[in-house]
mmCIF file with all atom_site columns, C-alpha atoms and ligand atoms in Angstrom:
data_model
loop_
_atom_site.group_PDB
_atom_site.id
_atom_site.type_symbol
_atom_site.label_atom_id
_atom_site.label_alt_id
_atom_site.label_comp_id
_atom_site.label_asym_id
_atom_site.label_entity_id
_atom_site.label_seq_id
_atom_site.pdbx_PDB_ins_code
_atom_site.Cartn_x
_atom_site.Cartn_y
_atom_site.Cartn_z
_atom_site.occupancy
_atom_site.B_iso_or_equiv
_atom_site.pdbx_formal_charge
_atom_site.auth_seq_id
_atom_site.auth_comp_id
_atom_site.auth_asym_id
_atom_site.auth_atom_id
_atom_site.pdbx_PDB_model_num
ATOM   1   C CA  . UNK J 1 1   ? 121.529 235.693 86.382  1.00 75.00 ? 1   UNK J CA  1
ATOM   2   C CA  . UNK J 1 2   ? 120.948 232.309 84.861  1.00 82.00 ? 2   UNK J CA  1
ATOM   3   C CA  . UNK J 1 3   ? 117.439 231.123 84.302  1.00 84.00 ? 3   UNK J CA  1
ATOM   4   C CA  . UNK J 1 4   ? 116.937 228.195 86.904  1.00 92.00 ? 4   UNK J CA  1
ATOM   5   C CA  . UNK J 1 5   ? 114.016 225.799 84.899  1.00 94.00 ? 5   UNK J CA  1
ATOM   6   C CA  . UNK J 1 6   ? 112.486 223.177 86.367  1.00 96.00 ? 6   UNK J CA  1
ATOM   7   C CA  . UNK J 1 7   ? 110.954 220.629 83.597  1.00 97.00 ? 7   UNK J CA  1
ATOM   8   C CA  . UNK J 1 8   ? 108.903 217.935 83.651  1.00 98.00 ? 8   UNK J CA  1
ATOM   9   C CA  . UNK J 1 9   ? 106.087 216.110 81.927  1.00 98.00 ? 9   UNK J CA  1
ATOM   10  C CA  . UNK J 1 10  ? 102.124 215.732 82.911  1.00 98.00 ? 10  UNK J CA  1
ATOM   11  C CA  . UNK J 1 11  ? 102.777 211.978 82.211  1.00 98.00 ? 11  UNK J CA  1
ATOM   12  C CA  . UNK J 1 12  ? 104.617 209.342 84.482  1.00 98.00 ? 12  UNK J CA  1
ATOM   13  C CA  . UNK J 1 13  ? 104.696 206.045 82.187  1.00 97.00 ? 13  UNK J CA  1
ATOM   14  C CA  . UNK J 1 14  ? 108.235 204.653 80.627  1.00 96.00 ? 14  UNK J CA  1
ATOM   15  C CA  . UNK J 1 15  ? 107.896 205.452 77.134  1.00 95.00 ? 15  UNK J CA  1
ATOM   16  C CA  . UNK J 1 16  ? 105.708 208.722 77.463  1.00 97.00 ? 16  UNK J CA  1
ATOM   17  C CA  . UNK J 1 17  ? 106.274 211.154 73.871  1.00 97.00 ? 17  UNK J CA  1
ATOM   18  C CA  . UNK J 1 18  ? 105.905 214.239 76.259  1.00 98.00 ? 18  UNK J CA  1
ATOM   19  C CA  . UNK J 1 19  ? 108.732 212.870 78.823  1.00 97.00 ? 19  UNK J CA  1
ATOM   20  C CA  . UNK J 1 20  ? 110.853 212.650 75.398  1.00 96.00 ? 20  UNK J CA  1
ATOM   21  C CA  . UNK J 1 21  ? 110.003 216.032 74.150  1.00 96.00 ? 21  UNK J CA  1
ATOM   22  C CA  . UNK J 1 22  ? 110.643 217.465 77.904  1.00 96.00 ? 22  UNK J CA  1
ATOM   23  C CA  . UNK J 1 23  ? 114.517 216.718 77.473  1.00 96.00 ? 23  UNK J CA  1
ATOM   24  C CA  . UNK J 1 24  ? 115.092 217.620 74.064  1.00 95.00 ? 24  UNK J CA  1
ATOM   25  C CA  . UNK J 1 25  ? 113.912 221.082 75.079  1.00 94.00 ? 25  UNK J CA  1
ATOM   26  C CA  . UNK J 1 26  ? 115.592 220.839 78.629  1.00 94.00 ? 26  UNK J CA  1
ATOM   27  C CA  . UNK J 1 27  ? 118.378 219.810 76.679  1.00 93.00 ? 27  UNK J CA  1
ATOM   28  C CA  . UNK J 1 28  ? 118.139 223.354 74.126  1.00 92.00 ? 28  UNK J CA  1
ATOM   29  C CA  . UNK J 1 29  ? 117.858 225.350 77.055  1.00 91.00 ? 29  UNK J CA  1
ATOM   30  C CA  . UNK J 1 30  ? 120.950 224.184 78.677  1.00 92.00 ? 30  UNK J CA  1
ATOM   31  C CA  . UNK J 1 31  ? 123.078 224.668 75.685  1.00 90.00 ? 31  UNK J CA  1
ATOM   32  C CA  . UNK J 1 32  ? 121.578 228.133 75.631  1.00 88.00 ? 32  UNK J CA  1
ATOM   33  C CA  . UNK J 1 33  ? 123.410 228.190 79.442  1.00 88.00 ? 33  UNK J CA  1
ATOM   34  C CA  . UNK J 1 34  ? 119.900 227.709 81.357  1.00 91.00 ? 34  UNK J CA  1
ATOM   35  C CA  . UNK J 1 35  ? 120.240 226.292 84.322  1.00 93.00 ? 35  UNK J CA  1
ATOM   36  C CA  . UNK J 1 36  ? 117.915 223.515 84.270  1.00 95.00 ? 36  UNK J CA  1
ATOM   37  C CA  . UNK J 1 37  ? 116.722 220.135 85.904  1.00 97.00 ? 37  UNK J CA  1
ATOM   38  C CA  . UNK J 1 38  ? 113.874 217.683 84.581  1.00 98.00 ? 38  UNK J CA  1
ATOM   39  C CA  . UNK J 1 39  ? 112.113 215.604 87.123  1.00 98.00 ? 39  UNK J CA  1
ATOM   40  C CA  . UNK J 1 40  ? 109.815 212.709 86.402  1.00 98.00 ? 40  UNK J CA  1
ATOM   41  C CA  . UNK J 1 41  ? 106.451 213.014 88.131  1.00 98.00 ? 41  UNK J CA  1
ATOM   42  C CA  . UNK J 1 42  ? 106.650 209.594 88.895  1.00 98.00 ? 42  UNK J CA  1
ATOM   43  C CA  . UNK J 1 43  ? 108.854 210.300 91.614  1.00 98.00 ? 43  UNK J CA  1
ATOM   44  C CA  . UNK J 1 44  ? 106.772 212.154 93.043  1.00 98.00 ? 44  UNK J CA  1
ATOM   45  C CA  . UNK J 1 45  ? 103.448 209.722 93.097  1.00 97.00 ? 45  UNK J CA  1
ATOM   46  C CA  . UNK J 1 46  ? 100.744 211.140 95.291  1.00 98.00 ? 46  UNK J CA  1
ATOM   47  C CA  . UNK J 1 47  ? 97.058  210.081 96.032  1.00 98.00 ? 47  UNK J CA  1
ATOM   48  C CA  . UNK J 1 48  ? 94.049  211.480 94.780  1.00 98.00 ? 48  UNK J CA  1
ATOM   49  C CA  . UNK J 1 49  ? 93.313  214.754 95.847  1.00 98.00 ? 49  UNK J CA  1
ATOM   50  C CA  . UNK J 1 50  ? 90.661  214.144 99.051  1.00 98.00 ? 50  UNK J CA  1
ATOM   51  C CA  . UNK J 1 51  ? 90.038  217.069 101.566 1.00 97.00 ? 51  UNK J CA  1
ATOM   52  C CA  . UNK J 1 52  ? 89.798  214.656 104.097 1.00 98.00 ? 52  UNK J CA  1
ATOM   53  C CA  . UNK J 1 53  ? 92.975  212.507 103.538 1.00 97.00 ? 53  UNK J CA  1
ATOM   54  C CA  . UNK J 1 54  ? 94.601  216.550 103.658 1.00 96.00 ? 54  UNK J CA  1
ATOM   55  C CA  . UNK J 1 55  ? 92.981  216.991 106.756 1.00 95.00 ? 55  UNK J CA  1
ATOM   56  C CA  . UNK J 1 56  ? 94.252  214.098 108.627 1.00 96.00 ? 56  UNK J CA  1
ATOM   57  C CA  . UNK J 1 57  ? 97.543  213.418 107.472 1.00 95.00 ? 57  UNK J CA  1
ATOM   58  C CA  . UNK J 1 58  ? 98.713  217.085 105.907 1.00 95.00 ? 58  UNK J CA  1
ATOM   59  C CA  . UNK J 1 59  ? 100.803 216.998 102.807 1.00 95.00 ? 59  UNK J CA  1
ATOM   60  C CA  . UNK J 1 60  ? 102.548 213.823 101.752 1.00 96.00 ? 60  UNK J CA  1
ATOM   61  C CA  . UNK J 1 61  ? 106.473 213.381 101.577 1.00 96.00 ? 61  UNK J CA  1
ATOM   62  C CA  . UNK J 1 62  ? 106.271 213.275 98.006  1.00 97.00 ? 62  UNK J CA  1
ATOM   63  C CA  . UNK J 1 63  ? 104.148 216.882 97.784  1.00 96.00 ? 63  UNK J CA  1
ATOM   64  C CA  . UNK J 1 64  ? 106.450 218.343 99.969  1.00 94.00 ? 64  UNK J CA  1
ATOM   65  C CA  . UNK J 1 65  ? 109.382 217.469 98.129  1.00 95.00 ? 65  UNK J CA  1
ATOM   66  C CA  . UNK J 1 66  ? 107.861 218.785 95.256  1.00 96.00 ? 66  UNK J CA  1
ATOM   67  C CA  . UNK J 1 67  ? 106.996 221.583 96.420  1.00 95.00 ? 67  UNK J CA  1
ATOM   68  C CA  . UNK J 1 68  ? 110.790 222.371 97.908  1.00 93.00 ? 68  UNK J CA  1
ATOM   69  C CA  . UNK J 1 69  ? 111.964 222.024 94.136  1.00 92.00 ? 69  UNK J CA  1
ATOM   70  C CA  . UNK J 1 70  ? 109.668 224.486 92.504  1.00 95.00 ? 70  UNK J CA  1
ATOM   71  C CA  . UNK J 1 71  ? 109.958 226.890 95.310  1.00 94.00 ? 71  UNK J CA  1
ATOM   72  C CA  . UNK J 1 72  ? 113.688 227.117 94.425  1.00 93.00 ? 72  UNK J CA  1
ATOM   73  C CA  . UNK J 1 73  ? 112.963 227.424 90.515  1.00 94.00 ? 73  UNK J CA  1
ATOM   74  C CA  . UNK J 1 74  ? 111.901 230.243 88.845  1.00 89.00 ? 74  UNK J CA  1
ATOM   75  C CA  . UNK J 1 75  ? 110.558 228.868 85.399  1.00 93.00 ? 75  UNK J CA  1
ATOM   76  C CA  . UNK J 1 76  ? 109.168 225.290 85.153  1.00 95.00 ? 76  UNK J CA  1
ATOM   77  C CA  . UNK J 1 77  ? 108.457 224.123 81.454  1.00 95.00 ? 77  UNK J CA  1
ATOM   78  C CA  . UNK J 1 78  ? 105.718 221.673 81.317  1.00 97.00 ? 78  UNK J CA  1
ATOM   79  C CA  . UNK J 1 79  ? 105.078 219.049 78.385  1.00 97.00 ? 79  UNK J CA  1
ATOM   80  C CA  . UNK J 1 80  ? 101.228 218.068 79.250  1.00 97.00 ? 80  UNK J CA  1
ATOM   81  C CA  . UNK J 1 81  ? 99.703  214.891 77.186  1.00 98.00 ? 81  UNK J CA  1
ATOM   82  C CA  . UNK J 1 82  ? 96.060  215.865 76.290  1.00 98.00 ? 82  UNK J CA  1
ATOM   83  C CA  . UNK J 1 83  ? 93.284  214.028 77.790  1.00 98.00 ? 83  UNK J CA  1
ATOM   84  C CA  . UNK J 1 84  ? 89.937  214.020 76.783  1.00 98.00 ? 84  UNK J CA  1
ATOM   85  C CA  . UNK J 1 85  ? 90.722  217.118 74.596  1.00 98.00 ? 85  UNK J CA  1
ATOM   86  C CA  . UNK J 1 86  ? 92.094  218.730 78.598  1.00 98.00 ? 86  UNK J CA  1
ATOM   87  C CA  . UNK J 1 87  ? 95.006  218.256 80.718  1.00 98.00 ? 87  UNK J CA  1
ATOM   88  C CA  . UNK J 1 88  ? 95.938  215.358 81.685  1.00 98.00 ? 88  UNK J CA  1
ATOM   89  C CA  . UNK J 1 89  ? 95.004  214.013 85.795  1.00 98.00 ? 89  UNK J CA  1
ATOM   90  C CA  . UNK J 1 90  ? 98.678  213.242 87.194  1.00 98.00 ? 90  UNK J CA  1
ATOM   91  C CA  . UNK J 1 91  ? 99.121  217.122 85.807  1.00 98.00 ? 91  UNK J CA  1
ATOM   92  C CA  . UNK J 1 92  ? 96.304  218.270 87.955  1.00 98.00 ? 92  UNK J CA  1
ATOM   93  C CA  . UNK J 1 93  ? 96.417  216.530 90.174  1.00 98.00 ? 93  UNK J CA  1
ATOM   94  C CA  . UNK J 1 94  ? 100.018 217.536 91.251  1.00 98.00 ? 94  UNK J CA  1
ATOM   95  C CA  . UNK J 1 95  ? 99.304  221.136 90.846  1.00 98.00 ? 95  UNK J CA  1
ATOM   96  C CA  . UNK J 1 96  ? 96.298  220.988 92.958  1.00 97.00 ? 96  UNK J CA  1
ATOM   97  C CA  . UNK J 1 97  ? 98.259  219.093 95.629  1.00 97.00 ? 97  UNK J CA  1
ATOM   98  C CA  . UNK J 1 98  ? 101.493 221.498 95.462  1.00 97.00 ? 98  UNK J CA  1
ATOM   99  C CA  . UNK J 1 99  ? 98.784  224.389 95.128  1.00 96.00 ? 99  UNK J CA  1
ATOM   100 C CA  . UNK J 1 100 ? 98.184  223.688 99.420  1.00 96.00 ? 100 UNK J CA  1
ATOM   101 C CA  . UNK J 1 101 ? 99.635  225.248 101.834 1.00 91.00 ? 101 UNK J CA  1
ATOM   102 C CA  . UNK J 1 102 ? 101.491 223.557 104.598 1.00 82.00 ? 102 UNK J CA  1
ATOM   103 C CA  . UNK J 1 103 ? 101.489 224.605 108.322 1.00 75.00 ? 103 UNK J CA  1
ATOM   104 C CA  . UNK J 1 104 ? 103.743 227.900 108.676 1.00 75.00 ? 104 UNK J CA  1
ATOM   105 C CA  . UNK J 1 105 ? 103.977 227.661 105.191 1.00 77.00 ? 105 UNK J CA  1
ATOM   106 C CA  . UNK J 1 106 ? 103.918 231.315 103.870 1.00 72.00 ? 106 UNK J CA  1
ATOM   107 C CA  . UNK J 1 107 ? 104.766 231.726 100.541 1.00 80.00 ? 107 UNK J CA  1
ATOM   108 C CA  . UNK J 1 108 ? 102.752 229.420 97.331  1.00 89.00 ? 108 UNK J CA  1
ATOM   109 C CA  . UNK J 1 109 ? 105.634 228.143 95.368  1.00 92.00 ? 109 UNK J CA  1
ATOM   110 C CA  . UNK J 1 110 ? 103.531 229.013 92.072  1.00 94.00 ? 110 UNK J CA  1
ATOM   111 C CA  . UNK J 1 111 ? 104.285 233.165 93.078  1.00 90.00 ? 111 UNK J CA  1
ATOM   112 C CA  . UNK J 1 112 ? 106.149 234.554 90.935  1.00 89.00 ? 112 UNK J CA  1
ATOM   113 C CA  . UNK J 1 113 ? 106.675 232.435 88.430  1.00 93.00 ? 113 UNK J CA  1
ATOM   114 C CA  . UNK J 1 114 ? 106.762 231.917 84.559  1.00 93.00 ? 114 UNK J CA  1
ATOM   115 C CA  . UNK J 1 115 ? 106.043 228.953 83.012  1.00 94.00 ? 115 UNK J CA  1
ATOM   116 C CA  . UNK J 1 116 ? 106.780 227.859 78.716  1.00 93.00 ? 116 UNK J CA  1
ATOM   117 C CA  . UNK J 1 117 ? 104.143 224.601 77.872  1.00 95.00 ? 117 UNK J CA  1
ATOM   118 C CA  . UNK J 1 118 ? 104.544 222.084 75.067  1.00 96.00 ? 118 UNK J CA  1
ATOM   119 C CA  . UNK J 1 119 ? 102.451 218.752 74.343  1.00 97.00 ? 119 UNK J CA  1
ATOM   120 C CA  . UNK J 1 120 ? 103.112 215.942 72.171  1.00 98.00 ? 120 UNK J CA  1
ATOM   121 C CA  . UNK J 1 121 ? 100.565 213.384 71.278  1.00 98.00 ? 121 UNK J CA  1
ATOM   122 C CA  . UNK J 1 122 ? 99.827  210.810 68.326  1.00 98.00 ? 122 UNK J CA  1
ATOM   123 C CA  . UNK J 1 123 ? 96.614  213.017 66.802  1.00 98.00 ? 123 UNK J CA  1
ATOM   124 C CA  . UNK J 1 124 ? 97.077  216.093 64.155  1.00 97.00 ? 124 UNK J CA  1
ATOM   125 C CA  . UNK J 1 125 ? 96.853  218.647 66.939  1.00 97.00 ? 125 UNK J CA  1
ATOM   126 C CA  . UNK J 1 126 ? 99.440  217.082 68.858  1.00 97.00 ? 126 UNK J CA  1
ATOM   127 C CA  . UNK J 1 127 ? 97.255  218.070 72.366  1.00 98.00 ? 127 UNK J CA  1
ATOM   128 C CA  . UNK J 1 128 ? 96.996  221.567 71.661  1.00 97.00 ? 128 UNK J CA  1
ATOM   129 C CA  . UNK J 1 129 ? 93.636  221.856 72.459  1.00 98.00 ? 129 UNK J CA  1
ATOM   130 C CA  . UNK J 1 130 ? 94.502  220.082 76.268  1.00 98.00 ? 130 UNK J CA  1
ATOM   131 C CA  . UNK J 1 131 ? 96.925  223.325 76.739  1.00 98.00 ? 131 UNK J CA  1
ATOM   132 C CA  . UNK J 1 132 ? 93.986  225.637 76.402  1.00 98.00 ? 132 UNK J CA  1
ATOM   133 C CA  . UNK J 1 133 ? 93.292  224.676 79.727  1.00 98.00 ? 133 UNK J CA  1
ATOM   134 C CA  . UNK J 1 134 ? 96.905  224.260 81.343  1.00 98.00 ? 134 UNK J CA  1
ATOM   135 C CA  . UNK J 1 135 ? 97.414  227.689 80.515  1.00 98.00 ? 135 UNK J CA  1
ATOM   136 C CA  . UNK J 1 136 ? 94.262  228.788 82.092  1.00 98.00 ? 136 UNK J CA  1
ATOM   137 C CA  . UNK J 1 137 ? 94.755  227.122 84.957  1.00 97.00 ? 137 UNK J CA  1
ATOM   138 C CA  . UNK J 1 138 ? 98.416  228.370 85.446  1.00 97.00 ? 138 UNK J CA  1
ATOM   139 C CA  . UNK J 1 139 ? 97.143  231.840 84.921  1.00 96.00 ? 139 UNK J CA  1
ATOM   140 C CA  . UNK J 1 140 ? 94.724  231.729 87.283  1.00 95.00 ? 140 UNK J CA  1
ATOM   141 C CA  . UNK J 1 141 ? 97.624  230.287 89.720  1.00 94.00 ? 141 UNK J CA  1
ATOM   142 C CA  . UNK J 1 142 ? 98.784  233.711 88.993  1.00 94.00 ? 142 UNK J CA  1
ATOM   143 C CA  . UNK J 1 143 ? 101.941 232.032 86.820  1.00 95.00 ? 143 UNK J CA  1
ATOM   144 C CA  . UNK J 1 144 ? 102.894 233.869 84.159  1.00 94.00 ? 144 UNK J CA  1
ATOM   145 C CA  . UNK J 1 145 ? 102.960 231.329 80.935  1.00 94.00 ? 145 UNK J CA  1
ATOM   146 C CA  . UNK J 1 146 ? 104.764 232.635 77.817  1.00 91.00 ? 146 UNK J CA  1
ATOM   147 C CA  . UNK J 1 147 ? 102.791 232.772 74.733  1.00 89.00 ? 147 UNK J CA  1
ATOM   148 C CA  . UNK J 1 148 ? 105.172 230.693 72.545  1.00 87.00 ? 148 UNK J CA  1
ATOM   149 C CA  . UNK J 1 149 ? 104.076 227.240 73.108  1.00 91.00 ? 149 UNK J CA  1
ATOM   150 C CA  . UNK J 1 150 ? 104.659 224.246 70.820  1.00 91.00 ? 150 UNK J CA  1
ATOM   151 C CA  . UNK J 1 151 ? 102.537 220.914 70.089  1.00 95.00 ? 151 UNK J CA  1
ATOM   152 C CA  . UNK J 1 152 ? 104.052 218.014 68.698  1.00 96.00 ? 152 UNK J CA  1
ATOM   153 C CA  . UNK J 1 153 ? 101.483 216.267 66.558  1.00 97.00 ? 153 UNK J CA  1
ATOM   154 C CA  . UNK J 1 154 ? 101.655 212.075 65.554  1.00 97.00 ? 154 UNK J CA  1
ATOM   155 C CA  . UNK J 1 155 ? 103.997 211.906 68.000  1.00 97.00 ? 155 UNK J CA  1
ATOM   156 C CA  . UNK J 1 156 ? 104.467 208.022 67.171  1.00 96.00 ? 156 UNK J CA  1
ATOM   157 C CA  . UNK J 1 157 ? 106.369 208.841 64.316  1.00 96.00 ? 157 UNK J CA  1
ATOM   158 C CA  . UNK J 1 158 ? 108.273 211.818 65.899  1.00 96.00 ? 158 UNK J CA  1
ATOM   159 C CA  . UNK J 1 159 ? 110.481 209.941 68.184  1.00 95.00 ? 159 UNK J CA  1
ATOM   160 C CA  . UNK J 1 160 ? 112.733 207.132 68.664  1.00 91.00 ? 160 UNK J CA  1
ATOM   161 C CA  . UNK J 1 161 ? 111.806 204.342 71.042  1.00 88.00 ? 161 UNK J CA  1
ATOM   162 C CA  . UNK J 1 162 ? 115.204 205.769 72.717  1.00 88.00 ? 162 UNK J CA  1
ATOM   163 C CA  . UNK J 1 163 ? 114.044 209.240 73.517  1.00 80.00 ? 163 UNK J CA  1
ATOM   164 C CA  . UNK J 1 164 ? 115.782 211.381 70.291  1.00 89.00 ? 164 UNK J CA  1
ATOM   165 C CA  . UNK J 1 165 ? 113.561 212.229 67.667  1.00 93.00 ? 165 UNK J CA  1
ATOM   166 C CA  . UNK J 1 166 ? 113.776 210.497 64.069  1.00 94.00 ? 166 UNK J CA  1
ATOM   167 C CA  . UNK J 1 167 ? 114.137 213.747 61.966  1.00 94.00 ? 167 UNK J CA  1
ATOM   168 C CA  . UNK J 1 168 ? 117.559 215.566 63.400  1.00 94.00 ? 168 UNK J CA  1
ATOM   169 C CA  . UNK J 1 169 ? 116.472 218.977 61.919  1.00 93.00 ? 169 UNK J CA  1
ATOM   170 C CA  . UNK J 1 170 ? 113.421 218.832 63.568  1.00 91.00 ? 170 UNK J CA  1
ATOM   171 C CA  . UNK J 1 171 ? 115.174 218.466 66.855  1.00 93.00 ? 171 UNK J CA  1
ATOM   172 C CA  . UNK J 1 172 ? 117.370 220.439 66.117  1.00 92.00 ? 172 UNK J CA  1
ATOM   173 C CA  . UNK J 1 173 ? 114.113 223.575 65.783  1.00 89.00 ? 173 UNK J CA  1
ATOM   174 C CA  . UNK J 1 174 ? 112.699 221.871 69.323  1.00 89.00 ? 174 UNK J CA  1
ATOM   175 C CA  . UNK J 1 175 ? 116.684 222.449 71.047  1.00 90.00 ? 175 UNK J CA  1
ATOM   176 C CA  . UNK J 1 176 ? 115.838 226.194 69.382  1.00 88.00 ? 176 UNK J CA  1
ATOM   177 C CA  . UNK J 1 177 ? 112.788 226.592 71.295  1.00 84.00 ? 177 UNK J CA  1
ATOM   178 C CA  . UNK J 1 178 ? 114.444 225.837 74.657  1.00 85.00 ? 178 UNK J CA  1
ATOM   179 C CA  . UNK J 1 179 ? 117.138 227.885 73.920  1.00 87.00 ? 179 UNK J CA  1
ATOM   180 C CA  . UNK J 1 180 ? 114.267 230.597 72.894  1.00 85.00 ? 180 UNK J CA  1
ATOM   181 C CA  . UNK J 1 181 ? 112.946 230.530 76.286  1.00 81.00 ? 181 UNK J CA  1
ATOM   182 C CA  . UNK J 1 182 ? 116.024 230.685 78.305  1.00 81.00 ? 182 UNK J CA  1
ATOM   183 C CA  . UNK J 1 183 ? 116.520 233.747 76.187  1.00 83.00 ? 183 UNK J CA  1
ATOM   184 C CA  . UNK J 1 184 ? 112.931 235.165 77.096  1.00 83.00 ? 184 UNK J CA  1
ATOM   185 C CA  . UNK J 1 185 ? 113.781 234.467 80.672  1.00 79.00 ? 185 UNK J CA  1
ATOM   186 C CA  . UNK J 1 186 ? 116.849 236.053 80.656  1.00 78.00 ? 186 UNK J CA  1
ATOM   187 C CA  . UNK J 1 187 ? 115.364 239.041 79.262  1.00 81.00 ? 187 UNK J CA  1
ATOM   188 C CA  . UNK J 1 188 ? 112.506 239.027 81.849  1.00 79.00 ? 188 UNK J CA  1
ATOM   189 C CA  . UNK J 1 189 ? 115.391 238.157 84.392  1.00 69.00 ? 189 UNK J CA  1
ATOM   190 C CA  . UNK J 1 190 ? 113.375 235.332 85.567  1.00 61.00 ? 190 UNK J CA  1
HETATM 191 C C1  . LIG R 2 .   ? 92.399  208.776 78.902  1.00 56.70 ? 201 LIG R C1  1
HETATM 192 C C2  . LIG R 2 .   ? 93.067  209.221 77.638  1.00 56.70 ? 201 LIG R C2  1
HETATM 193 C C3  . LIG R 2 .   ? 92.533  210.245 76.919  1.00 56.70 ? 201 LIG R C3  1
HETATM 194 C C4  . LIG R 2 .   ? 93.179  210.715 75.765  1.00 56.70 ? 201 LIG R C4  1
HETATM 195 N N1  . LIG R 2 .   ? 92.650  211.785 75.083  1.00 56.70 ? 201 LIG R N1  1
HETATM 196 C C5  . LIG R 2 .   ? 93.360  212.333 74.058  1.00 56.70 ? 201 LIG R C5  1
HETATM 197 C C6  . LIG R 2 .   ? 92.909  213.536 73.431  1.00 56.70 ? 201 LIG R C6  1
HETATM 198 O O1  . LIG R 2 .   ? 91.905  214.112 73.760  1.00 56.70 ? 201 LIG R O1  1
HETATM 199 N N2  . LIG R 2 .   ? 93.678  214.044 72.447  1.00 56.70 ? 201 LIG R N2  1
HETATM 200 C C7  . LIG R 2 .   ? 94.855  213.449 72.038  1.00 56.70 ? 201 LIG R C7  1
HETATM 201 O O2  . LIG R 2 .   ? 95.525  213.999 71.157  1.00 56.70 ? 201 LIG R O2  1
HETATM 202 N N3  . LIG R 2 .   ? 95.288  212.313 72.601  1.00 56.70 ? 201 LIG R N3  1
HETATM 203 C C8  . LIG R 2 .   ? 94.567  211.723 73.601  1.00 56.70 ? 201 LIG R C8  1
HETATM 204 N N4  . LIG R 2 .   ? 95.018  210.594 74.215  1.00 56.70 ? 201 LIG R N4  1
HETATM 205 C C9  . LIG R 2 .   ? 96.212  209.918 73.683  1.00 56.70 ? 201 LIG R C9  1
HETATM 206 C C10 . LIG R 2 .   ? 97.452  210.513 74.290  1.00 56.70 ? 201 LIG R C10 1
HETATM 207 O O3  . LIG R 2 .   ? 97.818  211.667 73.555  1.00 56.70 ? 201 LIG R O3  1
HETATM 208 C C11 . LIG R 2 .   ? 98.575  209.477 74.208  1.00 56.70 ? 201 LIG R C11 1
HETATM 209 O O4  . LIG R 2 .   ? 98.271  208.406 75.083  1.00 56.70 ? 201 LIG R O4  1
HETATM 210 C C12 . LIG R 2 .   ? 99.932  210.067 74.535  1.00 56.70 ? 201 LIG R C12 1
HETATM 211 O O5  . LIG R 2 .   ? 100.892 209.058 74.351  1.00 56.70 ? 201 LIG R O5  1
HETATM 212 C C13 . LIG R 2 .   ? 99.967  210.605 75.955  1.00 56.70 ? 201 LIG R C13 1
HETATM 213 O O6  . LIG R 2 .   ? 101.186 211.250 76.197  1.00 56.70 ? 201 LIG R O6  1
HETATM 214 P P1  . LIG R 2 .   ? 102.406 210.514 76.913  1.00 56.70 ? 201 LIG R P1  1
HETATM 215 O O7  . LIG R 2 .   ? 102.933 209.479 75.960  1.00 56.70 ? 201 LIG R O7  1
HETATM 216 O O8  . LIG R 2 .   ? 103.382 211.582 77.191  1.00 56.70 ? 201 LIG R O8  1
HETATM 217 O O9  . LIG R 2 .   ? 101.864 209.888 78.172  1.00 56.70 ? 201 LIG R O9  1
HETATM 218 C C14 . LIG R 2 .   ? 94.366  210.093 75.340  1.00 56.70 ? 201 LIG R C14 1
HETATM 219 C C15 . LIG R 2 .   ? 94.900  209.026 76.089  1.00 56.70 ? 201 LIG R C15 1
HETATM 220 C C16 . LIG R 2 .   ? 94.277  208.609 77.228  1.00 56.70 ? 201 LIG R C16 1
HETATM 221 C C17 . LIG R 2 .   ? 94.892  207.491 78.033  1.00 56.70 ? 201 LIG R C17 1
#
């Protein structure tokens, strides 16, 4: 069965480095025959998480949306900028949104799941240290997040202003990573 991926980045500006890196690596994993579709948070815009505003009005179009697309994917590959040496807040935000169940809902659309996570940022680490804590909250979601993770570091002089990145060899080893995973998945029959 082929992998189905859902990938997107924890950032929903124009120019965003981890949007970039998201679909070089979609891009791997499709030539590796992974069935896979990126989606830009900002499509998706929701409010702040408030109990209250959950309360009164329920989910939001936009969360429920969301949440119909990961329910029908079994992998989703994240790229998560690093904030304030953590993950970034349209990232949590999101999951703690799609992380709510809706009336008659009966099945979380994080079960059973496996997620591969990747950062890019302009510092050395190139936001490792903000994936720490994406995979720890993922884990605790009870997602299953593959070990293999990558961190693109000075991220400013990665990538064109177009999306590809300057060096082609090193996309080339990013395409390999996605094509990696869709390997791992296949093996785990994700
Ligand atoms: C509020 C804020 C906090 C940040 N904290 C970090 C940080 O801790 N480590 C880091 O490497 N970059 C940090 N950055 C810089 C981001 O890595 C940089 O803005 C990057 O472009 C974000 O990813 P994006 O382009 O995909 O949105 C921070 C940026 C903002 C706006």
């Amino acid at each position: 069965m082929k992998p189905k991926i859902l990938a997107f980045a924890g950032s929903t500006h124009t120019d965003s480095f981890n949007k970039k890196l998201v679909k070089i690596v979609a891009a791997g994993a499709k030539e590796a025959d992974a069935d896979v579709t990126v989606i830009d948070l900002r499509d998706f815009q929701m409010s702040l998480y408030d109990e209250d505003l959950e309360r009164q009005e329920g989910l939001s179009p936009n969360t429920r949306k969301l949440k119909e697309f990961m329910l029908s994917y079994h992998v989703f590959l994240i790229s998560s900028p690093e904030y304030n040496s953590s993950i970034s807040g349209v990232l949590k935000n999101t999951l703690d949104w799609t992380s709510r169940q809706s009336d008659g809902e009966s099945i979380s659309c994080f079960k059973d799941k496996v997620a591969g996570l990747m950062s890019a940022s302009p510092s050395r680490l190139g936001g490792l240290r903000g994936l720490v804590y994406v995979r720890m909250i993922l884990e605790n979601m009870g997602i299953l997040v593959i070990p293999k993770q990558i961190a693109i570091s000075k991220a400013h002089e990665a990538f064109n202003s177009n999306g590809p990145m300057k060096e082609p060899k090193q996309e080339q080893q990013i395409k390999s990573i996605g094509a990696n995973l869709s390997q791992i998945l296949l093996k785990l029959n994700a």
